[in-house]
């Protein structure tokens, strides 16, 4: 069982000040953080209901409901976070607390996390906040906290690495059940249990176990189909350790799946290895995508690689940056990203191979270490 005390500590307390710098750069007086992954990142709070008002000047204001009175106080104190904590049962009352804080701080321009706020929420915020600050301007702030989350510190990498190690070990412990009459669903459930048994708090996402023709669907759901011998089986899974996710895909076969399947596998493996070799600080995200995509295209399967090459991993299973041909910018030192090219043939099956890597200055280290051998 994993002992969290052995991992590098999370350095949560300085995050509010780093976000304040981004708020100032965006020309805002304050930011209302409503997305729970971002609330957790800034405060250490793990409950299911909370908002944080981050003022450019002054203490943050944290609001939640009565279920989390003690938990909020304990978790923010443990994280070393300075914030005014308010507990109100009704959301409308929580918003009035925030409105009073906006008025006291003289906030003229408030940013909302536009990608995480519904139309109705925006209307409710505007109605209540304008009562306290009639001239307040409420704008979409963009992904300010999401961007701050992108580069991981040592404590974050340690948790992602621990989640990867649990997933590796769990898969190794049960992979021998494939081809023995087990269904996709049964194998997925066994994998979930094995990860939890080793200390994971949950899945990063529902495992994808897709055998035979089901593998042609990149995000197939495990079914009651029995996994047969001599066919491709796409296994995509991950788990959570102390709030941080892992992600890995391996494609395997119990016995020889035949020359056509082996050819697809070899091309995808070559593409994936080329992409991994490209990942390092400063490399354009589109260049990483092209390193994978060009090999698959040269083999004649370019149109069958139907998704982007990868994504960031952290508190959420999909976060910045996106590794894709249309992506702007480059990978940064300390990013944690996946490289996961695939080829999918309708009615036949699919191959995807994926690792999670932490970006270094010259090379990048794979946090997922399960061997990439097709035939079990």
Short mmCIF file of the C-alpha atoms (twelve columns), coordinates in Angstrom:
data_MODEL
# 
_entry.id   MODEL 
# 
loop_
_atom_site.group_PDB 
_atom_site.id 
_atom_site.type_symbol 
_atom_site.label_atom_id 
_atom_site.label_alt_id 
_atom_site.label_comp_id 
_atom_site.label_asym_id 
_atom_site.label_seq_id 
_atom_site.Cartn_x 
_atom_site.Cartn_y 
_atom_site.Cartn_z 
_atom_site.pdbx_PDB_model_num 
ATOM 1   C CA . UNK A 1   0.000   0.000   0.000   1 
ATOM 2   C CA . UNK A 2   1.304   3.447   -0.921  1 
ATOM 3   C CA . UNK A 3   2.477   5.670   1.948   1 
ATOM 4   C CA . UNK A 4   1.793   9.289   0.939   1 
ATOM 5   C CA . UNK A 5   4.218   10.550  3.559   1 
ATOM 6   C CA . UNK A 6   7.073   9.203   1.449   1 
ATOM 7   C CA . UNK A 7   6.227   11.544  -1.451  1 
ATOM 8   C CA . UNK A 8   7.618   15.048  -1.863  1 
ATOM 9   C CA . UNK A 9   5.179   17.512  -0.253  1 
ATOM 10  C CA . UNK A 10  2.826   19.664  -2.304  1 
ATOM 11  C CA . UNK A 11  3.764   23.356  -2.191  1 
ATOM 12  C CA . UNK A 12  0.266   24.855  -2.276  1 
ATOM 13  C CA . UNK A 13  0.632   28.107  -0.304  1 
ATOM 14  C CA . UNK A 14  2.538   30.145  -2.970  1 
ATOM 15  C CA . UNK A 15  0.012   29.372  -5.713  1 
ATOM 16  C CA . UNK A 16  -2.405  32.162  -4.846  1 
ATOM 17  C CA . UNK A 17  0.312   34.785  -5.251  1 
ATOM 18  C CA . UNK A 18  1.341   33.336  -8.616  1 
ATOM 19  C CA . UNK A 19  -2.267  33.523  -9.765  1 
ATOM 20  C CA . UNK A 20  -2.507  37.104  -8.485  1 
ATOM 21  C CA . UNK A 21  0.351   37.990  -10.836 1 
ATOM 22  C CA . UNK A 22  -1.625  36.515  -13.726 1 
ATOM 23  C CA . UNK A 23  -4.756  38.375  -12.633 1 
ATOM 24  C CA . UNK A 24  -2.854  41.660  -12.690 1 
ATOM 25  C CA . UNK A 25  -1.341  40.862  -16.085 1 
ATOM 26  C CA . UNK A 26  -4.852  40.246  -17.437 1 
ATOM 27  C CA . UNK A 27  -5.980  43.682  -16.262 1 
ATOM 28  C CA . UNK A 28  -8.366  42.297  -13.640 1 
ATOM 29  C CA . UNK A 29  -8.979  43.318  -10.039 1 
ATOM 30  C CA . UNK A 30  -10.127 39.838  -8.997  1 
ATOM 31  C CA . UNK A 31  -10.891 36.354  -10.263 1 
ATOM 32  C CA . UNK A 32  -13.747 34.134  -9.094  1 
ATOM 33  C CA . UNK A 33  -12.569 30.515  -9.193  1 
ATOM 34  C CA . UNK A 34  -15.466 28.091  -9.523  1 
ATOM 35  C CA . UNK A 35  -13.939 25.030  -11.212 1 
ATOM 36  C CA . UNK A 36  -13.315 22.495  -8.433  1 
ATOM 37  C CA . UNK A 37  -9.964  21.241  -9.815  1 
ATOM 38  C CA . UNK A 38  -8.748  24.845  -9.658  1 
ATOM 39  C CA . UNK A 39  -10.170 25.347  -6.164  1 
ATOM 40  C CA . UNK A 40  -8.236  22.266  -5.084  1 
ATOM 41  C CA . UNK A 41  -5.048  23.457  -6.759  1 
ATOM 42  C CA . UNK A 42  -5.163  26.831  -5.003  1 
ATOM 43  C CA . UNK A 43  -6.306  25.729  -1.537  1 
ATOM 44  C CA . UNK A 44  -5.926  21.974  -1.054  1 
ATOM 45  C CA . UNK A 45  -9.691  21.649  -0.531  1 
ATOM 46  C CA . UNK A 46  -11.065 18.315  -1.788  1 
ATOM 47  C CA . UNK A 47  -14.803 18.759  -1.245  1 
ATOM 48  C CA . UNK A 48  -17.509 18.917  -3.890  1 
ATOM 49  C CA . UNK A 49  -18.729 22.502  -3.401  1 
ATOM 50  C CA . UNK A 50  -16.682 25.682  -3.021  1 
ATOM 51  C CA . UNK A 51  -15.689 28.940  -4.686  1 
ATOM 52  C CA . UNK A 52  -12.623 31.110  -4.169  1 
ATOM 53  C CA . UNK A 53  -12.482 34.833  -4.806  1 
ATOM 54  C CA . UNK A 54  -8.860  35.737  -5.502  1 
ATOM 55  C CA . UNK A 55  -8.353  39.456  -5.010  1 
ATOM 56  C CA . UNK A 56  -5.401  41.114  -6.669  1 
ATOM 57  C CA . UNK A 57  -4.826  42.862  -3.353  1 
ATOM 58  C CA . UNK A 58  -5.969  41.321  -0.084  1 
ATOM 59  C CA . UNK A 59  -6.756  37.888  1.277   1 
ATOM 60  C CA . UNK A 60  -8.657  35.377  -0.809  1 
ATOM 61  C CA . UNK A 61  -12.254 34.642  0.177   1 
ATOM 62  C CA . UNK A 62  -13.312 30.987  0.313   1 
ATOM 63  C CA . UNK A 63  -16.982 29.998  0.475   1 
ATOM 64  C CA . UNK A 64  -18.551 26.574  0.895   1 
ATOM 65  C CA . UNK A 65  -21.600 24.992  2.494   1 
ATOM 66  C CA . UNK A 66  -22.195 23.476  5.920   1 
ATOM 67  C CA . UNK A 67  -21.090 19.972  4.940   1 
ATOM 68  C CA . UNK A 68  -17.521 21.203  4.687   1 
ATOM 69  C CA . UNK A 69  -17.236 23.568  7.662   1 
ATOM 70  C CA . UNK A 70  -14.547 21.579  9.448   1 
ATOM 71  C CA . UNK A 71  -12.961 20.015  6.377   1 
ATOM 72  C CA . UNK A 72  -12.391 23.365  4.681   1 
ATOM 73  C CA . UNK A 73  -10.761 24.904  7.735   1 
ATOM 74  C CA . UNK A 74  -8.535  21.879  8.269   1 
ATOM 75  C CA . UNK A 75  -7.440  21.473  4.664   1 
ATOM 76  C CA . UNK A 76  -6.678  25.154  4.046   1 
ATOM 77  C CA . UNK A 77  -4.704  25.327  7.297   1 
ATOM 78  C CA . UNK A 78  -2.770  22.170  6.385   1 
ATOM 79  C CA . UNK A 79  -1.910  23.699  3.012   1 
ATOM 80  C CA . UNK A 80  -0.726  26.931  4.611   1 
ATOM 81  C CA . UNK A 81  -3.290  28.928  2.642   1 
ATOM 82  C CA . UNK A 82  -4.360  32.336  3.947   1 
ATOM 83  C CA . UNK A 83  -8.001  32.964  3.136   1 
ATOM 84  C CA . UNK A 84  -11.182 34.159  4.773   1 
ATOM 85  C CA . UNK A 85  -13.390 31.072  5.065   1 
ATOM 86  C CA . UNK A 86  -17.182 31.496  5.051   1 
ATOM 87  C CA . UNK A 87  -19.779 28.757  5.386   1 
ATOM 88  C CA . UNK A 88  -23.278 29.395  4.024   1 
ATOM 89  C CA . UNK A 89  -25.927 26.807  3.229   1 
ATOM 90  C CA . UNK A 90  -27.406 28.567  0.184   1 
ATOM 91  C CA . UNK A 91  -25.384 29.445  -2.905  1 
ATOM 92  C CA . UNK A 92  -27.169 32.788  -3.045  1 
ATOM 93  C CA . UNK A 93  -25.892 33.585  0.451   1 
ATOM 94  C CA . UNK A 94  -22.384 32.493  -0.535  1 
ATOM 95  C CA . UNK A 95  -22.564 34.901  -3.463  1 
ATOM 96  C CA . UNK A 96  -23.655 37.740  -1.182  1 
ATOM 97  C CA . UNK A 97  -20.584 37.101  0.971   1 
ATOM 98  C CA . UNK A 98  -18.457 37.368  -2.158  1 
ATOM 99  C CA . UNK A 99  -20.339 40.485  -3.265  1 
ATOM 100 C CA . UNK A 100 -19.547 42.188  0.045   1 
ATOM 101 C CA . UNK A 101 -15.874 41.277  -0.389  1 
ATOM 102 C CA . UNK A 102 -15.908 42.748  -3.905  1 
ATOM 103 C CA . UNK A 103 -17.376 45.978  -2.580  1 
ATOM 104 C CA . UNK A 104 -14.918 46.193  0.323   1 
ATOM 105 C CA . UNK A 105 -11.968 45.660  -2.033  1 
ATOM 106 C CA . UNK A 106 -13.213 48.207  -4.559  1 
ATOM 107 C CA . UNK A 107 -13.228 45.677  -7.392  1 
ATOM 108 C CA . UNK A 108 -14.140 47.256  -10.710 1 
ATOM 109 C CA . UNK A 109 -13.337 44.359  -13.059 1 
ATOM 110 C CA . UNK A 110 -14.028 40.740  -12.057 1 
ATOM 111 C CA . UNK A 111 -12.957 37.761  -14.115 1 
ATOM 112 C CA . UNK A 112 -14.914 34.515  -14.306 1 
ATOM 113 C CA . UNK A 113 -13.649 31.135  -15.460 1 
ATOM 114 C CA . UNK A 114 -15.659 31.360  -18.653 1 
ATOM 115 C CA . UNK A 115 -14.910 27.774  -19.692 1 
ATOM 116 C CA . UNK A 116 -16.433 26.509  -16.443 1 
ATOM 117 C CA . UNK A 117 -19.414 28.821  -15.848 1 
ATOM 118 C CA . UNK A 118 -22.865 28.178  -17.260 1 
ATOM 119 C CA . UNK A 119 -25.050 30.894  -18.752 1 
ATOM 120 C CA . UNK A 120 -27.417 30.718  -15.774 1 
ATOM 121 C CA . UNK A 121 -24.539 30.979  -13.294 1 
ATOM 122 C CA . UNK A 122 -23.185 34.051  -15.047 1 
ATOM 123 C CA . UNK A 123 -26.596 35.701  -14.866 1 
ATOM 124 C CA . UNK A 124 -26.889 34.868  -11.151 1 
ATOM 125 C CA . UNK A 125 -23.399 36.202  -10.420 1 
ATOM 126 C CA . UNK A 126 -24.092 39.406  -12.326 1 
ATOM 127 C CA . UNK A 127 -27.424 40.007  -10.581 1 
ATOM 128 C CA . UNK A 128 -26.060 39.587  -7.042  1 
ATOM 129 C CA . UNK A 129 -22.652 41.222  -7.535  1 
ATOM 130 C CA . UNK A 130 -24.110 44.298  -9.241  1 
ATOM 131 C CA . UNK A 131 -26.319 44.915  -6.194  1 
ATOM 132 C CA . UNK A 132 -23.168 45.464  -4.119  1 
ATOM 133 C CA . UNK A 133 -21.025 47.013  -6.866  1 
ATOM 134 C CA . UNK A 134 -23.374 48.611  -9.420  1 
ATOM 135 C CA . UNK A 135 -20.631 49.542  -11.881 1 
ATOM 136 C CA . UNK A 136 -18.794 46.212  -11.731 1 
ATOM 137 C CA . UNK A 137 -17.605 44.789  -15.056 1 
ATOM 138 C CA . UNK A 138 -17.732 40.983  -15.232 1 
ATOM 139 C CA . UNK A 139 -15.650 39.400  -17.981 1 
ATOM 140 C CA . UNK A 140 -14.438 35.989  -19.083 1 
ATOM 141 C CA . UNK A 141 -10.903 35.698  -17.745 1 
ATOM 142 C CA . UNK A 142 -9.834  32.677  -19.729 1 
ATOM 143 C CA . UNK A 143 -8.012  29.709  -18.201 1 
ATOM 144 C CA . UNK A 144 -5.840  31.675  -15.772 1 
ATOM 145 C CA . UNK A 145 -5.601  28.980  -13.089 1 
ATOM 146 C CA . UNK A 146 -5.497  26.154  -15.636 1 
ATOM 147 C CA . UNK A 147 -2.432  27.769  -17.205 1 
ATOM 148 C CA . UNK A 148 -0.831  28.215  -13.782 1 
ATOM 149 C CA . UNK A 149 -1.388  24.487  -13.149 1 
ATOM 150 C CA . UNK A 150 0.382   23.435  -16.311 1 
ATOM 151 C CA . UNK A 151 4.022   23.173  -15.147 1 
ATOM 152 C CA . UNK A 152 4.265   20.698  -12.286 1 
ATOM 153 C CA . UNK A 153 6.413   20.997  -9.161  1 
ATOM 154 C CA . UNK A 154 8.263   18.108  -7.514  1 
ATOM 155 C CA . UNK A 155 5.335   17.148  -5.291  1 
ATOM 156 C CA . UNK A 156 2.953   16.999  -8.216  1 
ATOM 157 C CA . UNK A 157 5.325   14.923  -10.342 1 
ATOM 158 C CA . UNK A 158 5.826   12.551  -7.393  1 
ATOM 159 C CA . UNK A 159 2.081   11.916  -7.181  1 
ATOM 160 C CA . UNK A 160 1.669   11.412  -10.907 1 
ATOM 161 C CA . UNK A 161 4.664   9.055   -10.867 1 
ATOM 162 C CA . UNK A 162 3.163   7.124   -7.952  1 
ATOM 163 C CA . UNK A 163 -0.136  6.791   -9.823  1 
ATOM 164 C CA . UNK A 164 1.746   5.566   -12.893 1 
ATOM 165 C CA . UNK A 165 3.647   3.007   -10.811 1 
ATOM 166 C CA . UNK A 166 0.420   1.695   -9.281  1 
ATOM 167 C CA . UNK A 167 -1.159  1.350   -12.724 1 
ATOM 168 C CA . UNK A 168 1.927   -0.430  -14.069 1 
ATOM 169 C CA . UNK A 169 1.968   -2.908  -11.202 1 
ATOM 170 C CA . UNK A 170 -1.786  -3.485  -11.245 1 
ATOM 171 C CA . UNK A 171 -1.775  -4.260  -14.973 1 
ATOM 172 C CA . UNK A 172 1.168   -6.637  -14.621 1 
ATOM 173 C CA . UNK A 173 -0.644  -8.497  -11.855 1 
ATOM 174 C CA . UNK A 174 -3.745  -9.311  -13.929 1 
ATOM 175 C CA . UNK A 175 -2.748  -9.189  -17.608 1 
ATOM 176 C CA . UNK A 176 -2.395  -12.980 -17.570 1 
ATOM 177 C CA . UNK A 177 -6.184  -13.258 -17.240 1 
ATOM 178 C CA . UNK A 178 -6.664  -12.097 -20.820 1 
ATOM 179 C CA . UNK A 179 -7.474  -14.954 -23.167 1 
ATOM 180 C CA . UNK A 180 -8.766  -17.191 -20.363 1 
ATOM 181 C CA . UNK A 181 -12.465 -16.522 -20.975 1 
ATOM 182 C CA . UNK A 182 -12.582 -13.140 -19.244 1 
ATOM 183 C CA . UNK A 183 -14.805 -10.432 -20.714 1 
ATOM 184 C CA . UNK A 184 -13.719 -6.848  -21.352 1 
ATOM 185 C CA . UNK A 185 -15.922 -5.693  -18.484 1 
ATOM 186 C CA . UNK A 186 -14.580 -8.295  -16.062 1 
ATOM 187 C CA . UNK A 187 -11.003 -7.387  -16.894 1 
ATOM 188 C CA . UNK A 188 -11.725 -3.672  -16.476 1 
ATOM 189 C CA . UNK A 189 -13.271 -4.271  -13.055 1 
ATOM 190 C CA . UNK A 190 -10.319 -6.424  -12.003 1 
ATOM 191 C CA . UNK A 191 -7.954  -3.680  -13.100 1 
ATOM 192 C CA . UNK A 192 -9.866  -1.046  -11.147 1 
ATOM 193 C CA . UNK A 193 -9.754  -3.210  -8.021  1 
ATOM 194 C CA . UNK A 194 -6.041  -3.947  -8.433  1 
ATOM 195 C CA . UNK A 195 -5.243  -0.230  -8.646  1 
ATOM 196 C CA . UNK A 196 -7.327  0.586   -5.589  1 
ATOM 197 C CA . UNK A 197 -5.811  -2.334  -3.712  1 
ATOM 198 C CA . UNK A 198 -2.384  -0.747  -4.236  1 
ATOM 199 C CA . UNK A 199 -3.410  2.632   -2.836  1 
ATOM 200 C CA . UNK A 200 -5.175  4.518   -5.628  1 
ATOM 201 C CA . UNK A 201 -8.175  6.586   -4.540  1 
ATOM 202 C CA . UNK A 202 -9.975  5.987   -7.822  1 
ATOM 203 C CA . UNK A 203 -9.682  5.872   -11.605 1 
ATOM 204 C CA . UNK A 204 -8.426  8.748   -13.708 1 
ATOM 205 C CA . UNK A 205 -11.206 7.708   -16.103 1 
ATOM 206 C CA . UNK A 206 -13.230 4.585   -16.796 1 
ATOM 207 C CA . UNK A 207 -10.774 1.975   -18.162 1 
ATOM 208 C CA . UNK A 208 -10.938 1.238   -21.875 1 
ATOM 209 C CA . UNK A 209 -10.589 -2.471  -22.612 1 
ATOM 210 C CA . UNK A 210 -11.378 -2.977  -26.289 1 
ATOM 211 C CA . UNK A 211 -10.744 -6.341  -27.910 1 
ATOM 212 C CA . UNK A 212 -10.920 -7.386  -31.546 1 
ATOM 213 C CA . UNK A 213 -13.171 -5.112  -33.635 1 
ATOM 214 C CA . UNK A 214 -14.075 -3.050  -30.555 1 
ATOM 215 C CA . UNK A 215 -10.526 -1.689  -30.644 1 
ATOM 216 C CA . UNK A 216 -11.449 0.337   -33.735 1 
ATOM 217 C CA . UNK A 217 -13.292 2.726   -31.362 1 
ATOM 218 C CA . UNK A 218 -10.662 4.873   -29.605 1 
ATOM 219 C CA . UNK A 219 -12.890 5.367   -26.547 1 
ATOM 220 C CA . UNK A 220 -14.776 2.081   -26.534 1 
ATOM 221 C CA . UNK A 221 -16.576 1.100   -23.337 1 
ATOM 222 C CA . UNK A 222 -15.809 -2.337  -21.880 1 
ATOM 223 C CA . UNK A 223 -18.486 -4.790  -22.972 1 
ATOM 224 C CA . UNK A 224 -19.483 -8.353  -22.229 1 
ATOM 225 C CA . UNK A 225 -17.449 -9.529  -25.209 1 
ATOM 226 C CA . UNK A 226 -15.024 -12.320 -24.257 1 
ATOM 227 C CA . UNK A 227 -11.410 -11.405 -25.015 1 
ATOM 228 C CA . UNK A 228 -10.209 -14.012 -27.483 1 
ATOM 229 C CA . UNK A 229 -6.725  -15.295 -28.195 1 
ATOM 230 C CA . UNK A 230 -4.781  -14.035 -31.234 1 
ATOM 231 C CA . UNK A 231 -6.524  -10.660 -31.410 1 
ATOM 232 C CA . UNK A 232 -5.550  -7.081  -30.574 1 
ATOM 233 C CA . UNK A 233 -6.661  -5.758  -27.194 1 
ATOM 234 C CA . UNK A 234 -6.392  -2.025  -26.473 1 
ATOM 235 C CA . UNK A 235 -5.997  -1.349  -22.731 1 
ATOM 236 C CA . UNK A 236 -6.140  2.342   -21.726 1 
ATOM 237 C CA . UNK A 237 -6.325  3.113   -18.003 1 
ATOM 238 C CA . UNK A 238 -5.052  5.203   -15.130 1 
ATOM 239 C CA . UNK A 239 -5.597  5.945   -11.461 1 
ATOM 240 C CA . UNK A 240 -5.494  8.796   -8.964  1 
ATOM 241 C CA . UNK A 241 -3.038  9.314   -6.108  1 
ATOM 242 C CA . UNK A 242 -3.675  12.234  -3.739  1 
ATOM 243 C CA . UNK A 243 -5.627  14.047  -6.431  1 
ATOM 244 C CA . UNK A 244 -3.235  13.457  -9.355  1 
ATOM 245 C CA . UNK A 245 -3.856  11.239  -12.368 1 
ATOM 246 C CA . UNK A 246 -1.931  8.725   -14.441 1 
ATOM 247 C CA . UNK A 247 -2.593  7.633   -18.026 1 
ATOM 248 C CA . UNK A 248 -1.226  4.723   -20.064 1 
ATOM 249 C CA . UNK A 249 -2.250  2.589   -23.027 1 
ATOM 250 C CA . UNK A 250 -0.859  -0.754  -24.086 1 
ATOM 251 C CA . UNK A 251 -2.077  -2.933  -26.940 1 
ATOM 252 C CA . UNK A 252 -1.502  -6.647  -26.458 1 
ATOM 253 C CA . UNK A 253 -2.471  -10.016 -27.889 1 
ATOM 254 C CA . UNK A 254 -2.644  -13.418 -26.245 1 
ATOM 255 C CA . UNK A 255 -0.886  -15.346 -28.971 1 
ATOM 256 C CA . UNK A 256 0.090   -14.186 -32.448 1 
ATOM 257 C CA . UNK A 257 -2.530  -11.852 -34.006 1 
ATOM 258 C CA . UNK A 258 -1.110  -12.343 -37.507 1 
ATOM 259 C CA . UNK A 259 1.147   -10.348 -39.854 1 
ATOM 260 C CA . UNK A 260 -1.337  -7.579  -40.657 1 
ATOM 261 C CA . UNK A 261 -1.940  -6.776  -36.995 1 
ATOM 262 C CA . UNK A 262 1.780   -6.993  -36.228 1 
ATOM 263 C CA . UNK A 263 2.488   -4.537  -39.059 1 
ATOM 264 C CA . UNK A 264 0.037   -2.003  -37.621 1 
ATOM 265 C CA . UNK A 265 1.509   -2.496  -34.169 1 
ATOM 266 C CA . UNK A 266 5.079   -2.011  -35.382 1 
ATOM 267 C CA . UNK A 267 4.205   1.224   -37.188 1 
ATOM 268 C CA . UNK A 268 2.350   2.664   -34.186 1 
ATOM 269 C CA . UNK A 269 5.209   1.672   -31.875 1 
ATOM 270 C CA . UNK A 270 7.730   3.346   -34.178 1 
ATOM 271 C CA . UNK A 271 5.567   6.482   -34.266 1 
ATOM 272 C CA . UNK A 272 5.134   6.530   -30.507 1 
ATOM 273 C CA . UNK A 273 8.842   6.130   -29.850 1 
ATOM 274 C CA . UNK A 274 9.634   8.898   -32.347 1 
ATOM 275 C CA . UNK A 275 7.178   11.192  -30.590 1 
ATOM 276 C CA . UNK A 276 8.621   10.414  -27.162 1 
ATOM 277 C CA . UNK A 277 12.157  11.164  -28.398 1 
ATOM 278 C CA . UNK A 278 10.960  14.575  -29.589 1 
ATOM 279 C CA . UNK A 279 9.514   15.680  -26.238 1 
ATOM 280 C CA . UNK A 280 11.810  18.163  -24.534 1 
ATOM 281 C CA . UNK A 281 11.713  21.742  -23.287 1 
ATOM 282 C CA . UNK A 282 10.958  24.257  -26.033 1 
ATOM 283 C CA . UNK A 283 9.862   21.861  -28.774 1 
ATOM 284 C CA . UNK A 284 6.725   22.948  -30.596 1 
ATOM 285 C CA . UNK A 285 3.674   20.897  -29.704 1 
ATOM 286 C CA . UNK A 286 2.889   20.535  -33.413 1 
ATOM 287 C CA . UNK A 287 6.370   19.109  -34.030 1 
ATOM 288 C CA . UNK A 288 5.733   16.301  -31.530 1 
ATOM 289 C CA . UNK A 289 2.440   15.536  -33.217 1 
ATOM 290 C CA . UNK A 290 4.116   15.473  -36.632 1 
ATOM 291 C CA . UNK A 291 6.858   13.133  -35.410 1 
ATOM 292 C CA . UNK A 292 4.149   10.542  -34.769 1 
ATOM 293 C CA . UNK A 293 1.729   11.395  -37.550 1 
ATOM 294 C CA . UNK A 294 4.288   11.434  -40.362 1 
ATOM 295 C CA . UNK A 295 5.316   7.828   -39.695 1 
ATOM 296 C CA . UNK A 296 1.735   6.609   -39.642 1 
ATOM 297 C CA . UNK A 297 0.916   8.609   -42.771 1 
ATOM 298 C CA . UNK A 298 3.936   7.172   -44.600 1 
ATOM 299 C CA . UNK A 299 2.570   3.695   -43.866 1 
ATOM 300 C CA . UNK A 300 -0.721  4.652   -45.540 1 
ATOM 301 C CA . UNK A 301 -2.836  4.995   -42.397 1 
ATOM 302 C CA . UNK A 302 -2.755  8.743   -41.809 1 
ATOM 303 C CA . UNK A 303 -6.527  9.111   -42.010 1 
ATOM 304 C CA . UNK A 304 -6.912  6.327   -39.429 1 
ATOM 305 C CA . UNK A 305 -4.981  8.263   -36.784 1 
ATOM 306 C CA . UNK A 306 -8.119  10.139  -35.803 1 
ATOM 307 C CA . UNK A 307 -7.168  12.068  -32.673 1 
ATOM 308 C CA . UNK A 308 -4.450  14.349  -31.352 1 
ATOM 309 C CA . UNK A 309 -1.139  12.906  -30.211 1 
ATOM 310 C CA . UNK A 310 -1.419  13.757  -26.539 1 
ATOM 311 C CA . UNK A 311 -2.410  16.021  -23.675 1 
ATOM 312 C CA . UNK A 312 -1.302  17.295  -20.319 1 
ATOM 313 C CA . UNK A 313 -1.964  15.246  -17.170 1 
ATOM 314 C CA . UNK A 314 -2.329  16.439  -13.606 1 
ATOM 315 C CA . UNK A 315 -5.285  17.054  -11.309 1 
ATOM 316 C CA . UNK A 316 -7.405  16.380  -14.392 1 
ATOM 317 C CA . UNK A 317 -6.769  13.596  -16.859 1 
ATOM 318 C CA . UNK A 318 -6.936  16.055  -19.768 1 
ATOM 319 C CA . UNK A 319 -5.381  19.446  -19.175 1 
ATOM 320 C CA . UNK A 320 -2.968  21.859  -20.838 1 
ATOM 321 C CA . UNK A 321 -1.076  21.522  -23.071 1 
ATOM 322 C CA . UNK A 322 -2.730  19.789  -26.012 1 
ATOM 323 C CA . UNK A 323 -0.230  17.943  -28.206 1 
ATOM 324 C CA . UNK A 324 -1.732  18.366  -31.665 1 
ATOM 325 C CA . UNK A 325 -0.893  19.608  -35.141 1 
ATOM 326 C CA . UNK A 326 -3.107  22.653  -34.642 1 
ATOM 327 C CA . UNK A 327 -1.706  23.440  -31.193 1 
ATOM 328 C CA . UNK A 328 0.232   26.628  -30.731 1 
ATOM 329 C CA . UNK A 329 3.226   27.015  -28.464 1 
ATOM 330 C CA . UNK A 330 5.713   24.504  -27.161 1 
ATOM 331 C CA . UNK A 331 6.195   22.085  -24.303 1 
ATOM 332 C CA . UNK A 332 7.743   23.588  -21.190 1 
ATOM 333 C CA . UNK A 333 10.182  22.255  -18.643 1 
ATOM 334 C CA . UNK A 334 8.063   20.510  -16.014 1 
ATOM 335 C CA . UNK A 335 5.074   19.792  -18.247 1 
ATOM 336 C CA . UNK A 336 3.627   16.307  -17.883 1 
ATOM 337 C CA . UNK A 337 2.240   15.102  -21.209 1 
ATOM 338 C CA . UNK A 338 1.154   11.939  -22.954 1 
ATOM 339 C CA . UNK A 339 2.254   10.635  -26.342 1 
ATOM 340 C CA . UNK A 340 -0.407  8.276   -27.704 1 
ATOM 341 C CA . UNK A 341 -0.655  7.726   -31.464 1 
ATOM 342 C CA . UNK A 342 -3.093  5.123   -32.742 1 
ATOM 343 C CA . UNK A 343 -4.498  3.443   -35.829 1 
ATOM 344 C CA . UNK A 344 -8.096  2.201   -35.943 1 
ATOM 345 C CA . UNK A 345 -9.625  -0.016  -38.663 1 
ATOM 346 C CA . UNK A 346 -13.404 -0.389  -38.594 1 
ATOM 347 C CA . UNK A 347 -14.442 -4.024  -38.258 1 
ATOM 348 C CA . UNK A 348 -10.855 -5.132  -37.626 1 
ATOM 349 C CA . UNK A 349 -9.465  -3.505  -34.505 1 
ATOM 350 C CA . UNK A 350 -7.010  -0.908  -33.339 1 
ATOM 351 C CA . UNK A 351 -3.625  -0.191  -31.855 1 
ATOM 352 C CA . UNK A 352 -2.762  2.619   -29.456 1 
ATOM 353 C CA . UNK A 353 0.394   2.939   -27.372 1 
ATOM 354 C CA . UNK A 354 0.693   5.664   -24.744 1 
ATOM 355 C CA . UNK A 355 3.159   6.843   -22.146 1 
ATOM 356 C CA . UNK A 356 3.051   9.729   -19.685 1 
ATOM 357 C CA . UNK A 357 6.253   11.774  -19.691 1 
ATOM 358 C CA . UNK A 358 7.666   14.590  -17.577 1 
ATOM 359 C CA . UNK A 359 9.432   17.120  -19.772 1 
ATOM 360 C CA . UNK A 360 13.149  17.677  -19.228 1 
ATOM 361 C CA . UNK A 361 15.613  20.106  -20.778 1 
ATOM 362 C CA . UNK A 362 17.215  17.643  -23.209 1 
ATOM 363 C CA . UNK A 363 15.085  14.510  -22.937 1 
ATOM 364 C CA . UNK A 364 11.929  13.499  -21.117 1 
ATOM 365 C CA . UNK A 365 11.380  10.706  -18.632 1 
ATOM 366 C CA . UNK A 366 8.557   8.210   -19.085 1 
ATOM 367 C CA . UNK A 367 6.628   7.753   -15.843 1 
ATOM 368 C CA . UNK A 368 4.814   4.710   -17.260 1 
ATOM 369 C CA . UNK A 369 7.122   1.704   -17.564 1 
ATOM 370 C CA . UNK A 370 4.996   -1.292  -18.616 1 
ATOM 371 C CA . UNK A 371 6.849   -3.137  -21.431 1 
ATOM 372 C CA . UNK A 372 5.632   -2.572  -24.984 1 
ATOM 373 C CA . UNK A 373 5.433   -6.164  -26.121 1 
ATOM 374 C CA . UNK A 374 2.556   -7.113  -28.365 1 
ATOM 375 C CA . UNK A 375 2.373   -10.870 -27.763 1 
ATOM 376 C CA . UNK A 376 1.852   -12.035 -24.188 1 
# 
